Tab-separated table of C-alpha atoms in Angstrom:
chain	number	residue	atom	x	y	z
U	25	ILE	CA	-21.108	12.790	22.570
U	26	LEU	CA	-21.009	10.584	19.470
U	27	LYS	CA	-23.890	12.542	17.932
U	28	THR	CA	-22.055	15.827	18.548
U	29	LEU	CA	-18.800	14.480	17.113
U	30	ASN	CA	-20.680	13.165	14.086
U	31	SER	CA	-22.273	16.575	13.427
U	32	TRP	CA	-18.873	18.252	13.742
U	33	PHE	CA	-17.229	15.738	11.405
U	34	TRP	CA	-19.859	16.248	8.670
U	35	TRP	CA	-20.027	20.046	9.037
U	36	GLU	CA	-20.358	21.438	5.480
U	37	ASN	CA	-17.596	24.027	5.932
U	38	ILE	CA	-15.094	21.195	6.353
U	39	TRP	CA	-15.905	19.399	3.120
U	40	MET	CA	-17.304	21.727	0.493
U	41	PRO	CA	-17.264	25.307	-0.829
U	42	ILE	CA	-19.272	28.081	0.796
U	43	ASN	CA	-23.059	28.054	0.159
U	44	CYS	CA	-23.047	24.277	-0.518
U	45	THR	CA	-24.830	21.768	1.716
U	46	TRP	CA	-25.165	17.989	1.773
U	47	ALA	CA	-28.668	18.416	0.357
U	48	ASP	CA	-27.099	19.664	-2.888
U	49	PHE	CA	-25.501	16.229	-3.368
U	50	VAL	CA	-28.753	14.322	-3.805
U	51	ASP	CA	-28.784	12.535	-7.191
U	52	ARG	CA	-30.806	14.532	-9.724
U	53	ASP	CA	-31.093	15.317	-13.432
U	54	GLY	CA	-28.800	12.445	-14.401
U	55	LEU	CA	-26.100	13.568	-11.961
U	56	VAL	CA	-24.821	10.920	-9.537
U	57	PHE	CA	-22.684	11.918	-6.548
U	58	PRO	CA	-20.450	9.859	-4.215
U	59	LYS	CA	-22.093	8.972	-0.878
U	60	PRO	CA	-20.031	8.479	2.311
U	61	HIS	CA	-22.025	5.345	3.258
U	62	GLN	CA	-20.811	3.671	0.046
U	63	LEU	CA	-17.356	3.370	1.645
U	64	TYR	CA	-18.700	0.554	3.833
U	65	ALA	CA	-18.448	-1.593	0.702
U	66	THR	CA	-14.646	-1.387	0.858
U	67	ILE	CA	-14.532	-3.794	3.837
U	68	PRO	CA	-16.329	-6.674	2.039
U	69	CYS	CA	-14.201	-5.788	-0.995
U	70	ALA	CA	-11.073	-6.265	1.150
U	71	PHE	CA	-12.207	-9.768	2.145
U	72	VAL	CA	-13.000	-10.625	-1.480
U	73	LEU	CA	-9.465	-9.543	-2.404
U	74	LEU	CA	-8.065	-11.708	0.417
U	75	ILE	CA	-9.912	-14.715	-1.025
U	76	ILE	CA	-8.585	-13.910	-4.511
U	77	ARG	CA	-5.112	-13.557	-2.989
U	78	PHE	CA	-5.357	-16.987	-1.339
U	79	PHE	CA	-6.315	-18.770	-4.565
U	80	SER	CA	-3.905	-16.805	-6.801
U	81	GLU	CA	-0.963	-17.497	-4.476
U	82	ARG	CA	-1.842	-21.174	-4.184
U	83	TYR	CA	-2.753	-22.014	-7.769
U	84	VAL	CA	-0.713	-19.472	-9.773
U	85	ALA	CA	2.203	-18.203	-7.667
U	86	ILE	CA	3.386	-21.597	-6.389
U	87	PRO	CA	3.446	-23.300	-9.846
U	88	LEU	CA	5.133	-20.199	-11.301
U	89	ALA	CA	7.752	-20.259	-8.529
U	90	LYS	CA	8.487	-23.934	-9.248
U	91	ALA	CA	8.811	-23.146	-12.968
U	92	LEU	CA	11.366	-20.432	-12.090
U	93	GLY	CA	13.357	-22.887	-9.988
U	94	ILE	CA	12.256	-21.824	-6.498
U	95	LYS	CA	12.011	-24.823	-4.170
U	96	ASN	CA	9.654	-25.127	-1.224
U	97	VAL	CA	12.061	-25.526	1.708
U	98	ARG	CA	10.388	-27.292	4.601
U	99	ARG	CA	11.773	-26.219	7.951
U	100	VAL	CA	11.967	-28.737	10.778
U	101	LYS	CA	9.829	-27.701	13.748
U	102	PRO	CA	11.410	-28.039	17.204
U	103	GLN	CA	9.844	-30.353	19.757
U	104	PRO	CA	7.102	-28.610	21.809
U	105	ASN	CA	8.659	-27.217	24.978
U	106	PRO	CA	6.656	-24.624	26.983
U	107	VAL	CA	9.698	-23.521	29.034
U	108	LEU	CA	11.929	-22.822	26.015
U	109	GLU	CA	9.039	-21.316	24.032
U	110	SER	CA	8.250	-18.910	26.857
U	111	TYR	CA	11.930	-17.915	27.124
U	112	PHE	CA	12.165	-17.461	23.340
U	113	ARG	CA	9.133	-15.152	23.212
U	114	GLU	CA	9.635	-13.146	26.401
U	115	CYS	CA	13.400	-13.059	27.047
U	116	SER	CA	15.767	-13.722	24.160
U	117	ARG	CA	15.998	-15.508	20.833
U	118	HIS	CA	19.785	-15.723	21.209
U	119	PRO	CA	20.482	-16.836	24.800
U	120	SER	CA	24.042	-16.761	26.099
U	121	GLN	CA	25.956	-19.940	26.937
U	122	SER	CA	25.261	-19.589	30.660
U	123	GLU	CA	21.541	-19.067	29.974
U	124	ILE	CA	21.476	-22.148	27.746
U	125	GLN	CA	23.072	-24.203	30.531
U	126	GLY	CA	20.465	-22.952	33.007
U	127	LEU	CA	17.631	-23.814	30.581
U	128	ALA	CA	19.128	-27.273	30.005
U	129	LYS	CA	19.050	-27.979	33.757
U	130	LYS	CA	15.517	-26.624	34.007
U	131	CYS	CA	14.284	-28.839	31.133
U	132	ASN	CA	16.411	-31.824	32.217
U	133	CYS	CA	18.109	-32.157	28.831
U	134	THR	CA	21.540	-31.571	27.265
U	135	VAL	CA	23.010	-28.212	26.258
U	136	HIS	CA	23.262	-29.473	22.671
U	137	LEU	CA	19.498	-30.169	22.527
U	138	VAL	CA	18.681	-26.662	23.846
U	139	GLU	CA	21.002	-25.046	21.263
U	140	LYS	CA	19.400	-27.179	18.536
U	141	TRP	CA	15.892	-26.207	19.724
U	142	PHE	CA	16.685	-22.459	19.600
U	143	ARG	CA	18.320	-22.785	16.184
U	144	ARG	CA	15.255	-24.527	14.715
U	145	ARG	CA	12.893	-22.093	16.450
U	146	ARG	CA	14.742	-19.089	14.997
U	147	ASN	CA	14.626	-20.647	11.532
U	148	LEU	CA	10.825	-20.850	11.765
U	149	GLU	CA	10.725	-17.046	12.100
U	150	ILE	CA	12.645	-16.540	8.861
U	151	PRO	CA	10.235	-16.483	5.874
U	152	THR	CA	11.027	-18.911	3.098
U	153	VAL	CA	11.880	-17.671	-0.379
U	154	LEU	CA	8.646	-19.220	-1.657
U	155	ARG	CA	6.609	-17.231	0.867
U	156	LYS	CA	8.351	-14.012	-0.168
U	157	PHE	CA	7.709	-14.852	-3.820
U	158	ARG	CA	4.006	-15.455	-3.165
U	159	GLU	CA	3.583	-12.094	-1.431
U	160	ALA	CA	5.455	-10.255	-4.197
U	161	PHE	CA	3.364	-12.072	-6.823
U	162	TRP	CA	0.101	-10.908	-5.226
U	163	ARG	CA	1.195	-7.284	-5.068
U	164	PHE	CA	2.538	-7.469	-8.622
U	165	SER	CA	-0.779	-8.905	-9.861
U	166	PHE	CA	-2.875	-6.218	-8.177
U	167	TYR	CA	-0.697	-3.239	-9.138
U	168	LEU	CA	-0.382	-4.401	-12.745
U	169	THR	CA	-4.135	-4.985	-13.044
U	170	SER	CA	-4.881	-1.643	-11.357
U	171	SER	CA	-2.480	0.201	-13.711
U	172	ILE	CA	-4.010	-1.357	-16.841
U	173	VAL	CA	-7.591	-0.814	-15.657
U	174	GLY	CA	-6.765	2.721	-14.489
U	175	PHE	CA	-5.358	3.621	-17.899
U	176	ILE	CA	-8.460	2.191	-19.620
U	177	PHE	CA	-10.678	4.247	-17.297
U	178	LEU	CA	-8.664	7.470	-17.702
U	179	TYR	CA	-7.215	7.631	-21.205
U	180	ASP	CA	-10.358	9.200	-22.753
U	181	LYS	CA	-11.013	11.636	-19.872
U	182	PRO	CA	-10.087	15.306	-20.463
U	183	TRP	CA	-8.578	15.698	-16.971
U	184	PHE	CA	-6.028	12.990	-17.778
U	185	TYR	CA	-4.395	15.428	-20.241
U	186	ASP	CA	-5.437	18.798	-18.779
U	187	ILE	CA	-5.416	18.685	-14.976
U	188	TRP	CA	-7.318	21.993	-14.779
U	189	GLN	CA	-10.359	19.946	-15.855
U	190	THR	CA	-10.377	18.295	-12.418
U	191	TRP	CA	-11.863	21.537	-11.039
U	192	VAL	CA	-14.284	22.405	-13.866
U	193	GLY	CA	-17.806	22.109	-12.484
U	194	TYR	CA	-16.624	21.258	-8.992
U	195	PRO	CA	-18.254	20.236	-6.639
U	196	PHE	CA	-21.155	19.132	-8.869
U	197	GLN	CA	-19.206	16.562	-10.923
U	198	THR	CA	-21.115	13.377	-11.667
U	199	LEU	CA	-19.693	10.058	-10.473
U	200	LEU	CA	-18.891	7.530	-13.197
U	201	PRO	CA	-19.334	3.748	-12.630
U	202	SER	CA	-15.647	3.232	-13.520
U	203	GLN	CA	-14.623	5.692	-10.788
U	204	TYR	CA	-16.806	3.868	-8.254
U	205	TRP	CA	-15.233	0.457	-8.876
U	206	TYR	CA	-11.725	1.912	-9.152
U	207	TYR	CA	-12.074	3.473	-5.692
U	208	MET	CA	-13.750	0.469	-4.032
U	209	ALA	CA	-11.059	-1.937	-5.278
U	210	GLU	CA	-8.172	0.352	-4.353
U	211	ILE	CA	-9.398	1.199	-0.829
U	212	GLY	CA	-10.309	-2.463	-0.292
U	213	PHE	CA	-6.779	-3.473	-1.312
U	214	TYR	CA	-5.154	-1.204	1.288
U	215	TRP	CA	-7.586	-2.460	3.949
U	216	SER	CA	-6.525	-6.007	3.057
U	217	LEU	CA	-2.848	-5.035	3.420
U	218	LEU	CA	-3.566	-3.613	6.887
U	219	PHE	CA	-5.468	-6.765	7.876
U	220	THR	CA	-2.507	-8.978	6.929
U	221	LEU	CA	0.362	-6.834	8.292
U	222	GLY	CA	0.622	-9.133	11.299
U	223	ILE	CA	0.971	-12.322	9.238
U	224	ASP	CA	2.863	-11.002	6.195
U	225	ILE	CA	6.655	-11.049	6.037
U	226	LYS	CA	8.073	-9.245	9.066
U	227	ARG	CA	10.030	-6.097	8.297
U	228	LYS	CA	12.358	-3.844	10.241
U	229	ALA	CA	10.583	-1.529	12.674
U	230	SER	CA	11.217	1.572	10.521
U	231	ASP	CA	9.918	-0.127	7.358
U	232	PHE	CA	6.922	-1.559	9.234
U	233	MET	CA	5.921	1.872	10.553
U	234	ALA	CA	6.422	3.429	7.103
U	235	HIS	CA	4.017	0.849	5.657
U	236	VAL	CA	1.431	1.451	8.398
U	237	VAL	CA	1.596	5.238	7.874
U	238	HIS	CA	1.429	4.777	4.091
U	239	HIS	CA	-1.613	2.454	4.192
U	240	LEU	CA	-3.512	4.636	6.673
U	241	ALA	CA	-2.693	7.797	4.712
U	242	ALA	CA	-3.814	6.117	1.480
U	243	ILE	CA	-7.123	4.950	3.003
U	244	GLY	CA	-7.706	8.333	4.654
U	245	LEU	CA	-6.943	10.244	1.474
U	246	MET	CA	-9.088	8.120	-0.805
U	247	SER	CA	-12.002	7.998	1.666
U	248	GLY	CA	-11.832	11.750	2.261
U	249	SER	CA	-11.584	12.565	-1.434
U	250	TRP	CA	-14.616	10.323	-2.005
U	251	CYS	CA	-16.693	12.210	0.587
U	252	GLY	CA	-15.658	15.616	-0.769
U	253	ASN	CA	-16.135	14.515	-4.410
U	254	TYR	CA	-12.460	15.033	-5.293
U	255	VAL	CA	-12.781	11.839	-7.330
U	256	ARG	CA	-11.161	13.110	-10.532
U	257	LEU	CA	-7.989	14.073	-8.684
U	258	GLY	CA	-8.195	10.897	-6.603
U	259	THR	CA	-8.125	8.617	-9.627
U	260	LEU	CA	-5.046	10.444	-10.934
U	261	VAL	CA	-3.268	10.014	-7.586
U	262	ILE	CA	-4.072	6.276	-7.595
U	263	PHE	CA	-2.856	5.838	-11.169
U	264	VAL	CA	0.410	7.728	-10.565
U	265	HIS	CA	1.210	5.487	-7.583
U	266	ASP	CA	0.351	2.084	-9.050
U	267	THR	CA	2.249	2.472	-12.326
U	268	ALA	CA	5.655	2.199	-10.615
U	269	ASP	CA	4.893	-0.406	-7.960
U	270	PHE	CA	4.410	-3.470	-10.148
U	271	TRP	CA	7.953	-3.069	-11.558
U	272	LEU	CA	9.377	-3.351	-8.038
U	273	GLU	CA	7.342	-6.465	-7.247
U	274	ALA	CA	8.437	-8.040	-10.551
U	275	ALA	CA	12.082	-7.305	-9.663
U	276	LYS	CA	11.578	-8.964	-6.263
U	277	MET	CA	10.087	-12.076	-7.869
U	278	PHE	CA	13.059	-12.548	-10.199
U	279	ASN	CA	15.457	-11.753	-7.359
U	280	TYR	CA	13.982	-14.642	-5.343
U	281	ALA	CA	14.355	-16.862	-8.443
U	282	ARG	CA	18.035	-15.750	-8.743
U	283	TRP	CA	17.529	-14.363	-12.257
U	284	GLU	CA	20.066	-11.654	-11.536
U	285	LYS	CA	20.206	-9.850	-14.888
U	286	THR	CA	16.405	-9.771	-15.236
U	287	CYS	CA	16.068	-8.545	-11.658
U	288	ASN	CA	18.620	-5.763	-12.202
U	289	MET	CA	16.927	-4.617	-15.409
U	290	LEU	CA	13.504	-4.560	-13.742
U	291	PHE	CA	14.838	-2.660	-10.736
U	292	ILE	CA	16.381	0.013	-12.989
U	293	ILE	CA	13.028	0.348	-14.819
U	294	PHE	CA	11.273	0.607	-11.449
U	295	SER	CA	13.729	3.284	-10.267
U	296	ILE	CA	13.129	5.365	-13.396
U	297	ALA	CA	9.341	4.941	-13.104
U	298	PHE	CA	9.461	5.787	-9.369
U	299	PHE	CA	11.437	9.002	-9.816
U	300	ILE	CA	9.249	10.110	-12.748
U	301	THR	CA	5.921	9.401	-11.013
U	302	ARG	CA	6.692	10.089	-7.326
U	303	ILE	CA	9.462	12.686	-7.403
U	304	ILE	CA	8.437	14.636	-10.554
U	305	LEU	CA	4.791	14.032	-11.530
U	306	PHE	CA	3.323	13.807	-8.030
U	307	PRO	CA	4.714	17.087	-6.622
U	308	PHE	CA	4.748	19.145	-9.841
U	309	TRP	CA	1.507	17.833	-11.373
U	310	ILE	CA	-0.738	16.504	-8.585
U	311	LEU	CA	0.351	18.757	-5.690
U	312	ARG	CA	0.258	21.780	-7.993
U	313	ALA	CA	-3.369	20.922	-8.776
U	314	THR	CA	-4.297	20.520	-5.086
U	315	LEU	CA	-2.275	23.386	-3.572
U	316	TYR	CA	-2.296	26.069	-6.269
U	317	GLN	CA	-5.210	25.591	-8.673
U	318	PRO	CA	-8.057	25.670	-6.064
U	319	THR	CA	-7.178	29.302	-5.310
U	320	TYR	CA	-8.493	30.209	-8.789
U	321	TYR	CA	-11.932	28.780	-7.965
U	322	SER	CA	-12.340	29.942	-4.369
U	323	THR	CA	-10.762	32.761	-2.368
U	324	THR	CA	-11.705	31.073	0.945
U	325	PRO	CA	-10.312	27.518	1.076
U	326	VAL	CA	-12.341	25.010	3.098
U	327	ILE	CA	-10.840	23.018	5.975
U	328	ALA	CA	-10.589	19.937	3.737
U	329	TYR	CA	-8.082	21.847	1.594
U	330	PHE	CA	-5.600	21.853	4.486
U	331	LEU	CA	-6.433	18.302	5.638
U	332	PHE	CA	-6.007	16.698	2.222
U	333	ASN	CA	-2.914	18.645	1.309
U	334	GLY	CA	-1.409	17.789	4.700
U	335	MET	CA	-1.891	14.068	3.970
U	336	LEU	CA	-0.586	14.473	0.418
U	337	LEU	CA	2.530	16.208	1.728
U	338	THR	CA	2.958	13.348	4.250
U	339	LEU	CA	2.781	10.952	1.332
U	340	GLN	CA	5.400	13.002	-0.516
U	341	GLY	CA	7.621	12.784	2.553
U	342	LEU	CA	7.385	8.991	2.322
U	343	HIS	CA	8.229	9.220	-1.393
U	344	LEU	CA	11.409	11.128	-0.548
U	345	TYR	CA	12.317	8.581	2.157
U	346	TRP	CA	11.848	5.638	-0.211
U	347	GLY	CA	13.535	7.568	-3.023
U	348	TYR	CA	16.602	7.989	-0.781
U	349	LEU	CA	16.700	4.218	-0.135
U	350	ILE	CA	16.327	3.465	-3.863
U	351	PHE	CA	19.120	5.919	-4.678
U	352	LYS	CA	21.409	4.180	-2.155
U	353	ILE	CA	20.697	0.785	-3.758
U	354	LEU	CA	21.294	2.180	-7.256
U	355	LYS	CA	24.594	3.748	-6.155
U	356	ARG	CA	25.771	0.437	-4.725
U	357	PHE	CA	24.621	-1.405	-7.830
U	358	LEU	CA	26.296	0.981	-10.294
U	359	PHE	CA	29.548	1.755	-8.473
U	360	LEU	CA	30.172	-1.177	-6.121
U	361	LYS	CA	28.823	-3.941	-8.394
């Protein structure tokens, strides 16, 4: 069954134009092509990024937070109590007065001690400002580095200025070393975010699911574009996304430090960058190149055309959802102070 599914998954008509086979993508005459097996390297890359994250948060983010006036608040842990812990996890974090009295009798202690235990236990679930700052610092560091490196990799490429060039010579476009490392780092980063979703700051259910969908869509898109050699377009998609994100993380960092004016200025810059890149450039520049321009090069679109554009449109749906939230915050900020 697995062998059959594998042959179906790698069927040429899914990935590449008519009359092309996987044999055509063997390196030759100075041309180097992306190989699907190279994507295995993104998993070790994710763990390398997690190690870098650990050291950068510990030795850069924490001293920076202290310099900005953020204190490390130590929360008092409640006394170990299996009965109360089980009730907290399985029943309720906010028991009623009658439930507290029942638990007090069961544990042979006072009502005041049970209330105090639940209060301390709930406080442990709330992330400290320092923890939030550390997470924002890591994302800021990666997105800023990725934006700078992406610009260095792309500024001298013709398809950065003329997006029609992304299709010239397709599918036999050689892979550049810069494109290889750009992809490995970016896919590895989103794997690392998935690996740490369970231990990172807990979000509301809707935000949590939006992040899961976003990370999986990003990994699926980049991995698929790698296999189909849509690397030129892929690097543009990555660059368009990362250039707005580091402004948001910077605004969060200064918000946690209570630098209100700096935070507000950074959030306005982020909002402008977000609407330019995600609401204007992405649909009218990137989606135009993936939906409209391929019809000039092939009259019979391959299955990958519909798969990739479906994921890109899903991503655009998330952009509109987040854009709506940003607009609500801006409206409150501008009109309600």
